[in-house]
Tab-separated table of C-alpha atoms and ligand atoms in Angstrom:
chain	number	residue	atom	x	y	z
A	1269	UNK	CA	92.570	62.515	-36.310
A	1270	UNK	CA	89.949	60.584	-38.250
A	1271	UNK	CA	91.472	58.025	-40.802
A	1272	UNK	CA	88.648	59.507	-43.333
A	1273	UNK	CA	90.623	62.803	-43.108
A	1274	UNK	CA	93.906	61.594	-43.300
A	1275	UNK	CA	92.973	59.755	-46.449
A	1276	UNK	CA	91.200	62.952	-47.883
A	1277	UNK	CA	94.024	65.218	-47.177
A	1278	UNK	CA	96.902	63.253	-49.580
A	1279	UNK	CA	94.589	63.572	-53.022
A	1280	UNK	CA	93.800	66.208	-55.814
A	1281	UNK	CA	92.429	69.874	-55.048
A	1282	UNK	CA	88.976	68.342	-55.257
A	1283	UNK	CA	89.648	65.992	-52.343
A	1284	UNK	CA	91.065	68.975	-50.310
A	1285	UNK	CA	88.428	70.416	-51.174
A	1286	UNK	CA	86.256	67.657	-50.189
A	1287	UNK	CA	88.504	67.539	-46.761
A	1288	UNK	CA	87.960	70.889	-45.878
A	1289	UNK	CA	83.646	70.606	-46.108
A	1290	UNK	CA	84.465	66.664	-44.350
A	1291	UNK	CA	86.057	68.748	-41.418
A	1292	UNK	CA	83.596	71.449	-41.395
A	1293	UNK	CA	81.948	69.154	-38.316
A	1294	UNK	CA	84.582	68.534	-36.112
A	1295	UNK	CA	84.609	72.148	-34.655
A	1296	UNK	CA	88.197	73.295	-33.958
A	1297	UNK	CA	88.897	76.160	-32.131
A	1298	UNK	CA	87.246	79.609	-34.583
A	1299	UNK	CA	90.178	82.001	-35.467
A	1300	UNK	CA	90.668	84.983	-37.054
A	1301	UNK	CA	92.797	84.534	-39.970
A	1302	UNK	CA	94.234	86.926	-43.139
A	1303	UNK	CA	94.892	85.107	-46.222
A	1304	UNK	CA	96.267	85.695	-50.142
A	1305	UNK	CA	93.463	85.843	-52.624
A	1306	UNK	CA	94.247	82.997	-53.642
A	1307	UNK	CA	94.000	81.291	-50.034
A	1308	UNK	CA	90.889	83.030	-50.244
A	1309	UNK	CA	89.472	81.246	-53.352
A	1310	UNK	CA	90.255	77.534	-52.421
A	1311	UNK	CA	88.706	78.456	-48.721
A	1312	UNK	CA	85.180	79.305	-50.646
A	1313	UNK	CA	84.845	77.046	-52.871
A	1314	UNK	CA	84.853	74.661	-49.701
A	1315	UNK	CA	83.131	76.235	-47.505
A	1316	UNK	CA	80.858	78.630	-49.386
A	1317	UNK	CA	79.553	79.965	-46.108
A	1318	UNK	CA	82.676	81.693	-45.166
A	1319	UNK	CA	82.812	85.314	-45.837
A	1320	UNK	CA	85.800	87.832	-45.825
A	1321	UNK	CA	84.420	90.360	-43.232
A	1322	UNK	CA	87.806	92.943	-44.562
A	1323	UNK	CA	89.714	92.819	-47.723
A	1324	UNK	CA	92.241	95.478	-49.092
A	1325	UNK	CA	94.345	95.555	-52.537
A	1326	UNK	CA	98.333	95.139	-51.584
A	1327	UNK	CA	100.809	96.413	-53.773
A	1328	UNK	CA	103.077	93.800	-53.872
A	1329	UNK	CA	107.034	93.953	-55.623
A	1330	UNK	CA	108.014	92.145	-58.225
A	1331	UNK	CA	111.731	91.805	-59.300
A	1332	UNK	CA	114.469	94.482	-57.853
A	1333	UNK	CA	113.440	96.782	-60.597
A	1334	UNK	CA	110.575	97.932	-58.398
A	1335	UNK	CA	107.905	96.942	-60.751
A	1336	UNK	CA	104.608	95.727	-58.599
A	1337	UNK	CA	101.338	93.736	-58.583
A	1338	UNK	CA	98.416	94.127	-56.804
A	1339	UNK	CA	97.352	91.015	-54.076
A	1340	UNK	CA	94.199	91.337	-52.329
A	1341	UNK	CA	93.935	90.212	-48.337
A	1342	UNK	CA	90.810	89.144	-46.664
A	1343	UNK	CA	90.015	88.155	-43.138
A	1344	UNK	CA	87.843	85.554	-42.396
A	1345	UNK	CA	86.533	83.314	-39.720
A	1346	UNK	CA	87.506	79.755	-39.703
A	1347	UNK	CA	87.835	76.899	-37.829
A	1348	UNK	CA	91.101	75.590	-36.850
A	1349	UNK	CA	90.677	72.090	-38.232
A	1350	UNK	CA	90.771	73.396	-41.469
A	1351	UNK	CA	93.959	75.365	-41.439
A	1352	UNK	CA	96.438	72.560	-42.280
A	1353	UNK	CA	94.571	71.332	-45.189
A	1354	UNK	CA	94.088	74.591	-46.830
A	1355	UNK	CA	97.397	75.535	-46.598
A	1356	UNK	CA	98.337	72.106	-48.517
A	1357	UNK	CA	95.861	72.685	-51.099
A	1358	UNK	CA	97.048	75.816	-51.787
A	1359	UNK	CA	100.820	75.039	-52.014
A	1360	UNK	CA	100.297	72.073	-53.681
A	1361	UNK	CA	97.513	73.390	-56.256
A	1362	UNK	CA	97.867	76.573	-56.751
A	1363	UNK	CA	102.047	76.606	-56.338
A	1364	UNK	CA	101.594	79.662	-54.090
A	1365	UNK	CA	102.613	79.486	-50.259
A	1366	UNK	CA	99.903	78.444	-48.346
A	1367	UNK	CA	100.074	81.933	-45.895
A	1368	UNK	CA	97.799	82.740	-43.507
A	1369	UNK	CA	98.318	84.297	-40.394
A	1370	UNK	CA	96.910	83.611	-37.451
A	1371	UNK	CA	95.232	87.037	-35.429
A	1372	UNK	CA	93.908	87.435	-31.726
A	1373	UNK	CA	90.910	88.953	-32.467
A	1374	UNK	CA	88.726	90.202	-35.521
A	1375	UNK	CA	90.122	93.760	-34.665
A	1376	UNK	CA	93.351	93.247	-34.902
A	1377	UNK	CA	93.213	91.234	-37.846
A	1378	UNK	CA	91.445	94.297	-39.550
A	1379	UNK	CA	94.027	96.439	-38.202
A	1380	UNK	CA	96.947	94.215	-39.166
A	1381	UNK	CA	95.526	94.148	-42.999
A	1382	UNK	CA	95.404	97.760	-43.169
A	1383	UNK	CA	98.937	98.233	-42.049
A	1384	UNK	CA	100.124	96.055	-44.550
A	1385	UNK	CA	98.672	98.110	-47.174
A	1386	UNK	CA	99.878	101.283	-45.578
A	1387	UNK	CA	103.174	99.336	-45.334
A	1388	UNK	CA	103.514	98.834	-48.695
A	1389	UNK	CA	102.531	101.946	-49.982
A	1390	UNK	CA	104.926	103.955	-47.970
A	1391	UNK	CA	108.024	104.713	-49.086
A	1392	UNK	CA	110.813	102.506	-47.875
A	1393	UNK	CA	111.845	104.343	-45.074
A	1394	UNK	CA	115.900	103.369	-44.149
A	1395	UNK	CA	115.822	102.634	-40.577
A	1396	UNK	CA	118.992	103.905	-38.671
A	1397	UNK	CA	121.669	102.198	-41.778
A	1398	UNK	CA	123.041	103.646	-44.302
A	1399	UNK	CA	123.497	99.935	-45.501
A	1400	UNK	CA	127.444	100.309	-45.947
A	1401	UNK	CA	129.674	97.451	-46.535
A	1402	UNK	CA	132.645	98.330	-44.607
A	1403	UNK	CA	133.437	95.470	-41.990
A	1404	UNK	CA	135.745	93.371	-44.152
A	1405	UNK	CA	138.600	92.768	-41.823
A	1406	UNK	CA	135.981	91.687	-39.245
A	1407	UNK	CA	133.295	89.446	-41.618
A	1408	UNK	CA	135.995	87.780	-43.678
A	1409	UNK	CA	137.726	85.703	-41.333
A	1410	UNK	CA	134.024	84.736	-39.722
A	1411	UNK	CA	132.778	83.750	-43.371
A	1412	UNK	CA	135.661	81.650	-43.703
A	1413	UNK	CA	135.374	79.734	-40.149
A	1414	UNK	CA	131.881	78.582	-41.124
A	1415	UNK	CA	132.070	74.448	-41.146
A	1416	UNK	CA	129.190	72.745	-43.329
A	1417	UNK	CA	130.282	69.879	-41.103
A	1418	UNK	CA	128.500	71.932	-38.008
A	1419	UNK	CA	125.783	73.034	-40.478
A	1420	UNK	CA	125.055	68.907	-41.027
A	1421	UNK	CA	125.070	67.982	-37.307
A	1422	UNK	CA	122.905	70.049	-36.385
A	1423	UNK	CA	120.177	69.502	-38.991
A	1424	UNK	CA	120.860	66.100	-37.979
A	1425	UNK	CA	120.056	66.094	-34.197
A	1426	UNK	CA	116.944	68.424	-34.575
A	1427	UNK	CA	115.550	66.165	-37.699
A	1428	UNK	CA	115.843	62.970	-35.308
A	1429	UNK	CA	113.430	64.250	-32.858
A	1430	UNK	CA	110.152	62.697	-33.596
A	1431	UNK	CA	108.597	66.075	-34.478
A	1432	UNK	CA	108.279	69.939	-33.252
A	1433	UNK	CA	104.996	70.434	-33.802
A	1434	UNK	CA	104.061	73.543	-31.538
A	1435	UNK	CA	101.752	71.687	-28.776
A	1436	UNK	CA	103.678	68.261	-28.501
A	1437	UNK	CA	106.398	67.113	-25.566
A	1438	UNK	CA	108.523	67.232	-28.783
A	1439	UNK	CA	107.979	70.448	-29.850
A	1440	UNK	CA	108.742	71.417	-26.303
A	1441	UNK	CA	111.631	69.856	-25.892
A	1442	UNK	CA	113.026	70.905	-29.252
A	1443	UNK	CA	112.320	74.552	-28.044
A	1444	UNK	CA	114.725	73.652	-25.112
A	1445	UNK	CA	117.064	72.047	-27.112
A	1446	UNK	CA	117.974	74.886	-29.390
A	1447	UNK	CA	118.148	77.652	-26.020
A	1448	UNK	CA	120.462	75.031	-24.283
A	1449	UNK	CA	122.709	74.499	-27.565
A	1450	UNK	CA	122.768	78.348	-27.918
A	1451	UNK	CA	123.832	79.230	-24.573
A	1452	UNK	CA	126.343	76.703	-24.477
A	1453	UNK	CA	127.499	78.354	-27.358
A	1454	UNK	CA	127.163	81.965	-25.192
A	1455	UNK	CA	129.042	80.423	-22.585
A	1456	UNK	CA	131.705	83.086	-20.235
A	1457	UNK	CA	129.905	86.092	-22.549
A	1458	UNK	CA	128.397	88.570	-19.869
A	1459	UNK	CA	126.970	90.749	-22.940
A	1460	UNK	CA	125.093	87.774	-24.181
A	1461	UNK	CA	122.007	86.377	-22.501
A	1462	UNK	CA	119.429	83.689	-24.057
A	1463	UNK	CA	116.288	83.247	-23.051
A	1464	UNK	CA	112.373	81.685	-23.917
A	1465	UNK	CA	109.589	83.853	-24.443
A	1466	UNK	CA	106.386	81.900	-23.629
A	1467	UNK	CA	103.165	82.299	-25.745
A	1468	UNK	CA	100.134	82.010	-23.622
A	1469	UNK	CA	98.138	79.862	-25.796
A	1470	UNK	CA	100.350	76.879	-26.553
A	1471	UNK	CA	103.110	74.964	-24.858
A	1472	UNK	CA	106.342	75.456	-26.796
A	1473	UNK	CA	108.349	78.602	-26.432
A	1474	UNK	CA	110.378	80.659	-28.989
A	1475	UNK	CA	114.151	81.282	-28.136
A	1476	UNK	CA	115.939	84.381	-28.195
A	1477	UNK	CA	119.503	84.909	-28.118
A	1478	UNK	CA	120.922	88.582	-27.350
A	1479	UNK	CA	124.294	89.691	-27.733
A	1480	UNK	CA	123.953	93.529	-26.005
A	1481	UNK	CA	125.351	96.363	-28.395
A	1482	UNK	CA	128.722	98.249	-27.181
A	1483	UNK	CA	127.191	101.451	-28.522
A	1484	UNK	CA	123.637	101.433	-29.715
A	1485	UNK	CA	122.184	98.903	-27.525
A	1486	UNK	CA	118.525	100.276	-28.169
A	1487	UNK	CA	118.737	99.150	-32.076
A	1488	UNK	CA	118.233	95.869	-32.720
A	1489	UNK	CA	119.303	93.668	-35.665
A	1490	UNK	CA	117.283	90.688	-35.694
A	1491	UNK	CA	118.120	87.334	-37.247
A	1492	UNK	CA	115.170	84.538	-37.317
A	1493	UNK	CA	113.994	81.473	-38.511
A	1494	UNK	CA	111.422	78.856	-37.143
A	1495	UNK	CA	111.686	75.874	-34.656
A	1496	UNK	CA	108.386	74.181	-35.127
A	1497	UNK	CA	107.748	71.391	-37.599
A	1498	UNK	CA	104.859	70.058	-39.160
A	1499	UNK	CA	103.238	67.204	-40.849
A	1500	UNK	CA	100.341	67.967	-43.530
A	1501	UNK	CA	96.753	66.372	-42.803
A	1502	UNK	CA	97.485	66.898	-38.880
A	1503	UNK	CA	100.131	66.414	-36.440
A	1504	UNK	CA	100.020	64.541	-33.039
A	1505	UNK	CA	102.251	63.540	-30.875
A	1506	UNK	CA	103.638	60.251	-31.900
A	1507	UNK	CA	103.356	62.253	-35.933
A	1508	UNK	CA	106.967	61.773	-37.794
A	1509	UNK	CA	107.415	65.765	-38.821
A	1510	UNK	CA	111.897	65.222	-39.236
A	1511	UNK	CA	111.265	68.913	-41.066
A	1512	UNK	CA	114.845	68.483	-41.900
A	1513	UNK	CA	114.936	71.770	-44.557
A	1514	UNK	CA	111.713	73.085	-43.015
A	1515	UNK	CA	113.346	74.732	-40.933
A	1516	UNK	CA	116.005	72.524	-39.131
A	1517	UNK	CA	118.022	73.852	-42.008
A	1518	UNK	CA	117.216	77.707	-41.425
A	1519	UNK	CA	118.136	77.175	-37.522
A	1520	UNK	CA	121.027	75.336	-38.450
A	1521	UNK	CA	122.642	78.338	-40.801
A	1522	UNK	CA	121.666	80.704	-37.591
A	1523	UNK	CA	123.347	78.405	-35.414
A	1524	UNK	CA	126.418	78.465	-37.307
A	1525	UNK	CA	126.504	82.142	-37.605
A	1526	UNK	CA	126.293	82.636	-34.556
A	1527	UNK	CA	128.984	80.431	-33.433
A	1528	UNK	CA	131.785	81.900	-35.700
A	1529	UNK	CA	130.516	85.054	-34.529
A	1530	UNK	CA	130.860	84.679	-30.675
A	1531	UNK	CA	134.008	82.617	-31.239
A	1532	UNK	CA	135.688	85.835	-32.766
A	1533	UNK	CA	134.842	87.880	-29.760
A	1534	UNK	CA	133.118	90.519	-31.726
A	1535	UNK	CA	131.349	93.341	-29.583
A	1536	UNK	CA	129.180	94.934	-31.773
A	1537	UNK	CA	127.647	98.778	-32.031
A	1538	UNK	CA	124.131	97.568	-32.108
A	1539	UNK	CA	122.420	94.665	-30.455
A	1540	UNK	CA	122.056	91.456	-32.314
A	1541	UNK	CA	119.004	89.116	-31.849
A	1542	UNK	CA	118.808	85.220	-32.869
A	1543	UNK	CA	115.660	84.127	-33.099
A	1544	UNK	CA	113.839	80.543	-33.469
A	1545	UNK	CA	110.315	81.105	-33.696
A	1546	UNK	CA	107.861	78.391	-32.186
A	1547	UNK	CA	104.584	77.656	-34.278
A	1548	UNK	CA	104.805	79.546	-37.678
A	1549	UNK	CA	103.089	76.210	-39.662
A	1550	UNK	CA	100.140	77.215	-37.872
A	1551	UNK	CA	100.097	81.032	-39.249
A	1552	UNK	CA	103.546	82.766	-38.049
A	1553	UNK	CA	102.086	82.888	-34.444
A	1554	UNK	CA	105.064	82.853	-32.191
A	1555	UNK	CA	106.604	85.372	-34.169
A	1556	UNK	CA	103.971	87.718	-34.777
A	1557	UNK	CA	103.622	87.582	-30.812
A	1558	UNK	CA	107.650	88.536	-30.630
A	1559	UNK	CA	106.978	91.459	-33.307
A	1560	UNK	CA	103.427	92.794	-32.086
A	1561	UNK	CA	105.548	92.909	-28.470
A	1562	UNK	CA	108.506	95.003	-30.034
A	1563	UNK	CA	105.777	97.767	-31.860
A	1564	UNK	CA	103.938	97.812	-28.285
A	1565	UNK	CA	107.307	98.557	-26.613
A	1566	UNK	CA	108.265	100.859	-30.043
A	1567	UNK	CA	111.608	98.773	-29.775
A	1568	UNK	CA	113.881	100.056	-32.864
A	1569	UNK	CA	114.866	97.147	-35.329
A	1570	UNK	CA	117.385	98.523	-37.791
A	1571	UNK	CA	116.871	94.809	-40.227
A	1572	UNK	CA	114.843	91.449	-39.813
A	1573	UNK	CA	116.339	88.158	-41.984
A	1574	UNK	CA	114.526	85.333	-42.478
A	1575	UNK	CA	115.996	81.973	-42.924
A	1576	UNK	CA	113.354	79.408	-43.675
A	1577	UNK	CA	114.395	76.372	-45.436
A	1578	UNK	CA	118.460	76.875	-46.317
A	1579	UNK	CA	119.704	73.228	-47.839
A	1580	UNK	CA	117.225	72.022	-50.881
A	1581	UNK	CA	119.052	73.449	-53.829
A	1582	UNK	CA	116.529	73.058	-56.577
A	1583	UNK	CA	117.103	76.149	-58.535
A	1584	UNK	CA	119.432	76.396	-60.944
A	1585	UNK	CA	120.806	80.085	-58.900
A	1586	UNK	CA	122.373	79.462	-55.394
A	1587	UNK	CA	120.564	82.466	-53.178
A	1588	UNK	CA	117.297	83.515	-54.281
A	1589	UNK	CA	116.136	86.876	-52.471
A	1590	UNK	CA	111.953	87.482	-51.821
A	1591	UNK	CA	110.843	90.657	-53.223
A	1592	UNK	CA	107.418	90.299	-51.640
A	1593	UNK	CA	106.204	91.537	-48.298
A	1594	UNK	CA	110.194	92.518	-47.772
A	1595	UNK	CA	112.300	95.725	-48.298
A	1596	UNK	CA	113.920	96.854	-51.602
A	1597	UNK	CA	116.875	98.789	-49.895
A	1598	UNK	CA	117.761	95.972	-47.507
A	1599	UNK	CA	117.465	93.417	-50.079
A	1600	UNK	CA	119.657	95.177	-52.291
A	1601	UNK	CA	121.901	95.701	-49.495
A	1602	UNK	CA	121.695	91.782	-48.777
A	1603	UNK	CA	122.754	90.562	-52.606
A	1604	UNK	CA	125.440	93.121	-51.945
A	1605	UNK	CA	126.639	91.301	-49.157
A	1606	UNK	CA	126.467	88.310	-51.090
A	1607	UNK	CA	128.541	90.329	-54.225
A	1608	UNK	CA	130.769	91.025	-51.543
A	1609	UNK	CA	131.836	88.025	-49.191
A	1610	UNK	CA	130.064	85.053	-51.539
A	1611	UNK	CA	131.308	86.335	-54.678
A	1612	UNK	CA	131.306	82.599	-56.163
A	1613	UNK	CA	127.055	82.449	-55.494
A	1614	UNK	CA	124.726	83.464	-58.085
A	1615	UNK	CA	121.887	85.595	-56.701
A	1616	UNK	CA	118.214	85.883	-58.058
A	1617	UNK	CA	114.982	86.672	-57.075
A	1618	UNK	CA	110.948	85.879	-57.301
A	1619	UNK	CA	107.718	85.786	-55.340
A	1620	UNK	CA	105.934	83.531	-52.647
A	1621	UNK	CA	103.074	85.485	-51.726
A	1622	UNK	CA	101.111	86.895	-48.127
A	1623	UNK	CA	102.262	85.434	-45.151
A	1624	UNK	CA	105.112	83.024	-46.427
A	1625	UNK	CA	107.160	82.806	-43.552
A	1626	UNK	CA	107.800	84.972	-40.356
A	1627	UNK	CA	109.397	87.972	-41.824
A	1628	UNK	CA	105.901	88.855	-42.887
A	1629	UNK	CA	104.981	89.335	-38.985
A	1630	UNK	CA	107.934	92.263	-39.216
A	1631	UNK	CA	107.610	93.862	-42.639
A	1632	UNK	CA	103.790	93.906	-41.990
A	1633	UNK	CA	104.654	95.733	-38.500
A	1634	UNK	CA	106.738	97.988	-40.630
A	1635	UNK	CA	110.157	97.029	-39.765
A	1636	UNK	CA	113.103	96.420	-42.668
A	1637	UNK	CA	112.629	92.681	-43.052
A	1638	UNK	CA	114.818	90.088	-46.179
A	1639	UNK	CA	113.912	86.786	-46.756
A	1640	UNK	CA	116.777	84.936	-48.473
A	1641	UNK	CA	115.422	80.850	-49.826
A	1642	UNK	CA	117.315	77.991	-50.701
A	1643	UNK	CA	115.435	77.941	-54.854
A	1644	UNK	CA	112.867	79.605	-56.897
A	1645	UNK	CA	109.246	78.847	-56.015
A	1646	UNK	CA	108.481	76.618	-58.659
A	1647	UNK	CA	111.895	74.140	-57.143
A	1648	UNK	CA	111.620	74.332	-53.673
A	1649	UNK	CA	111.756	70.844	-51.307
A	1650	UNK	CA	109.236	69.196	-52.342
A	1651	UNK	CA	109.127	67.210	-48.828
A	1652	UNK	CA	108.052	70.098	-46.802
A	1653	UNK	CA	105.373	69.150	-44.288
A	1654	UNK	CA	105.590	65.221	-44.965
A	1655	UNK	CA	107.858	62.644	-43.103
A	1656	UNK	CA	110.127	62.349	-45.950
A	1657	UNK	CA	111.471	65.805	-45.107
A	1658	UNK	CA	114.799	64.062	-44.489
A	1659	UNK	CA	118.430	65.248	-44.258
A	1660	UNK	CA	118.842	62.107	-46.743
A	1661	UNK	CA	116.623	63.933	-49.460
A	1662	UNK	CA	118.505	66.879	-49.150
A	1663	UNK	CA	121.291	64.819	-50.394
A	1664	UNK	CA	122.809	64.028	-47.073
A	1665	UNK	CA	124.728	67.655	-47.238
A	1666	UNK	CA	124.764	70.976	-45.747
A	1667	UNK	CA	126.801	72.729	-48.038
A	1668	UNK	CA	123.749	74.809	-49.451
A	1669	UNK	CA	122.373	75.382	-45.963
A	1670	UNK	CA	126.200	76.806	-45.096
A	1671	UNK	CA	125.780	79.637	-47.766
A	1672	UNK	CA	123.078	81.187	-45.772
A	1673	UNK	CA	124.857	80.922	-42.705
A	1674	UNK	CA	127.704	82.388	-44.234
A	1675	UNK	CA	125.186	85.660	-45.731
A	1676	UNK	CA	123.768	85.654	-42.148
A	1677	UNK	CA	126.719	86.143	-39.981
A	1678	UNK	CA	128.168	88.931	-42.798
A	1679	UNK	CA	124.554	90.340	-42.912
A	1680	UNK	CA	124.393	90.995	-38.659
A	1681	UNK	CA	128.158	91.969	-38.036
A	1682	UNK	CA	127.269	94.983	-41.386
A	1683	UNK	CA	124.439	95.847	-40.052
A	1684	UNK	CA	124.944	96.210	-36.462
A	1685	UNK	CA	128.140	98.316	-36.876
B	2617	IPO	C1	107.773	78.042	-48.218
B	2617	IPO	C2	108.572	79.140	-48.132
B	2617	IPO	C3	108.926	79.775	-49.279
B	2617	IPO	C4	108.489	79.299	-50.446
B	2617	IPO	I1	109.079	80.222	-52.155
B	2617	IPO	C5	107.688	78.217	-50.527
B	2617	IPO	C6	107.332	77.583	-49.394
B	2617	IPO	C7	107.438	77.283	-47.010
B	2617	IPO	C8	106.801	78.102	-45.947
B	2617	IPO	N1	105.585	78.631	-46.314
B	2617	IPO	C9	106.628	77.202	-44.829
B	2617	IPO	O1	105.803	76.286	-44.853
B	2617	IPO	N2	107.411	77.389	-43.816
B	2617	IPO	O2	107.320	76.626	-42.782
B	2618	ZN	ZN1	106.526	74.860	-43.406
């Protein structure tokens, strides 16, 4: 990494700007990508030679009251080196989430664009739930065992490892980590396996935990969030990425669900999935693999949550739910969970925009998918992606990042029965 880029990457828009045509040399690896409009914009400005080969209008949802906006998607052909950078310069200047995601080829990247658009003009269908809230004996005590003292360790441990950047020994290892914490966790259950599923073109692994369904073992309720970390103007090996609240806090609230939940010996109807997804900083890859796999194998998913970034409690409301690129039923289903078991939170909503964090690579597939965040937009961490994304500036607590464990563990044991 050049120290001219480095330096180019920390100033205004112009300077990313600048950064992106000062990179335009060092030829990364061309992708396929699909990006917001507004992505789109800051991308041309820069590099004025780059045009979007597909674009389609996206009805988008605004608010639970079903009112909607129109986004527009394009694909494009970039070059690696300059993904990082414009995803900065469009979080930090345009205060919309960076999204792009990452495609194989140019055809399915058209492909996956139109199915979004089909996606979100099709009515919501309600896959396999009828989204009742009836497990109260069984959720109550579980929502009640969750420790915020758990929560804090392990946002702790992962945060200390030097980063989990998707193609360093670190990100590797933290892969490992999580699948050896979780099956220790799994330990003496026969119905619950854990296991890695490799993606061919980089080195660390997503982790998938299974607890079989008693009943309904075909229908899956999935619960994600990512494992990779990353450190804005470009990470290498010996980069400091801590990416304590993105997303050492998401795992963390999965982690503790998941505990409570196996410690109560719970068998459930359906199956439940926990998922840590490797390399979504670099455009939701290892989960779109994990989805794009499911549709190929038309496995049923009857819900997808996403928890990315738990623990930075900058809004003013406790849970705030995404109405964009994610399901009005489930999501009202969701702040009725929260009504329900967390009747002390406050619940709100807003937007973040195309491809803000891996339950895009479901909803966009066409399966249920909720995204529940730790603020509004406009108050998220504002540490994400640098090496002051600490535990410490999260205030040194987990308490916020319990919540969400707390919604998750109500929201799988609901949903798979
Ligand atoms: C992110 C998520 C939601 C919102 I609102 C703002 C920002 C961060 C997400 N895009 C990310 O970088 N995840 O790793
Ligand atoms: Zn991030």
């Amino acid at each position: 990494m050049t120290r001219l880029k480095r330096a180019a990457w920390r100033c205004t828009a112009a300077a990313s700007l600048l950064a992106l045509g000062a990179s335009a040399s060092l030829a990364g690896e061309r992708l396929w990508i699909s990006l917001g409009d507004d992505a789109y914009r800051l991308l041309r400005a820069a590099q004025p030679q780059v045009v979007s080969v597909t674009e389609v209008e996206v009805p988008v949802r605004v608010g639970r009251l079903g009112a909607t906006a129109q986004e527009r998607v394009h694909v494009v052909r970039v070059d690696e080196d300059w993904l990082p950078a414009l995803s900065d310069a469009v979080h930090r200047d345009l205060h919309r989430c960076g999204g792009f995601i990452v495609h194989d080829s140019l055809g399915s990247a058209r492909e996956a664009v139109q199915q979004v658009r089909q996606r979100a003009l099709q009515p919501e269908a309600v896959a396999g739930s009828t989204y009742l809230i009836n497990q109260q004996a069984l959720v109550q005590p579980m929502v009640a065992a969750v420790q915020d003292s758990l929560v804090l360790q392990t946002i702790d441990s992962l945060s200390a490892i030097q980063n989990r950047y998707y193609t360093t020994s670190h990100g590797v290892n933290a892969s490992n980590t999580i699948a050896a914490q979780w099956a220790a966790l799994a330990a003496g259950r026969s119905d619950v396996s854990v296991s890695q599923f490799s993606h061919p073109s980089w080195p660390q692994k997503s982790v998938i935990l299974t607890i079989q369904g008693a009943e309904k073992p075909k229908q899956h309720v999935i619960l994600g969030g990512h494992l990779d970390s990353i450190l804005s103007g470009g990470t290498t090996e010996n980069s400091r990425a801590p990416g304590a609240d993105d997303d050492a806090s998401g795992i963390a609230s999965l982690t503790e669900a998941l505990r409570v939940l196996l410690a109560s010996g719970h068998r459930p109807k359906r199956t439940i999935q926990f998922m840590a997804y490797a390399a979504e900083e670099v455009g939701l890859r290892g989960s779109s693999a994990i989805a794009a796999d499911y549709l190929a194998k038309s496995r049923k998913v009857t819900g997808v949550l996403q928890l990315d970034m738990t623990n930075y409690k900058g809004g003013t409301k406790d849970i705030y739910l995404y109405t964009d690129y994610t399901s009005a039923a489930q999501n009202d289903f969701v702040a009725r969970l929260a009504a329900t078991y967390l009747p002390e939170l406050t619940v709100s909503t807003d937007r973040c925009g195309y491809a803000c964090s891996d339950h895009a690579s479901w909803f966009n597939r066409g399966y249920p998918a909720s995204f529940p965040f730790e603020s509004d937009f406009n108050h998220h961490s504002p540490f994400i992606h640098t090496s002051n994304d600490t535990l410490a500036n999260s205030g040194n607590q987990a308490a916020h990042a319990a919540k969400f464990a707390k919604l998750a563990v109500a929201f799988a044991v609901e949903l798979a029965n």
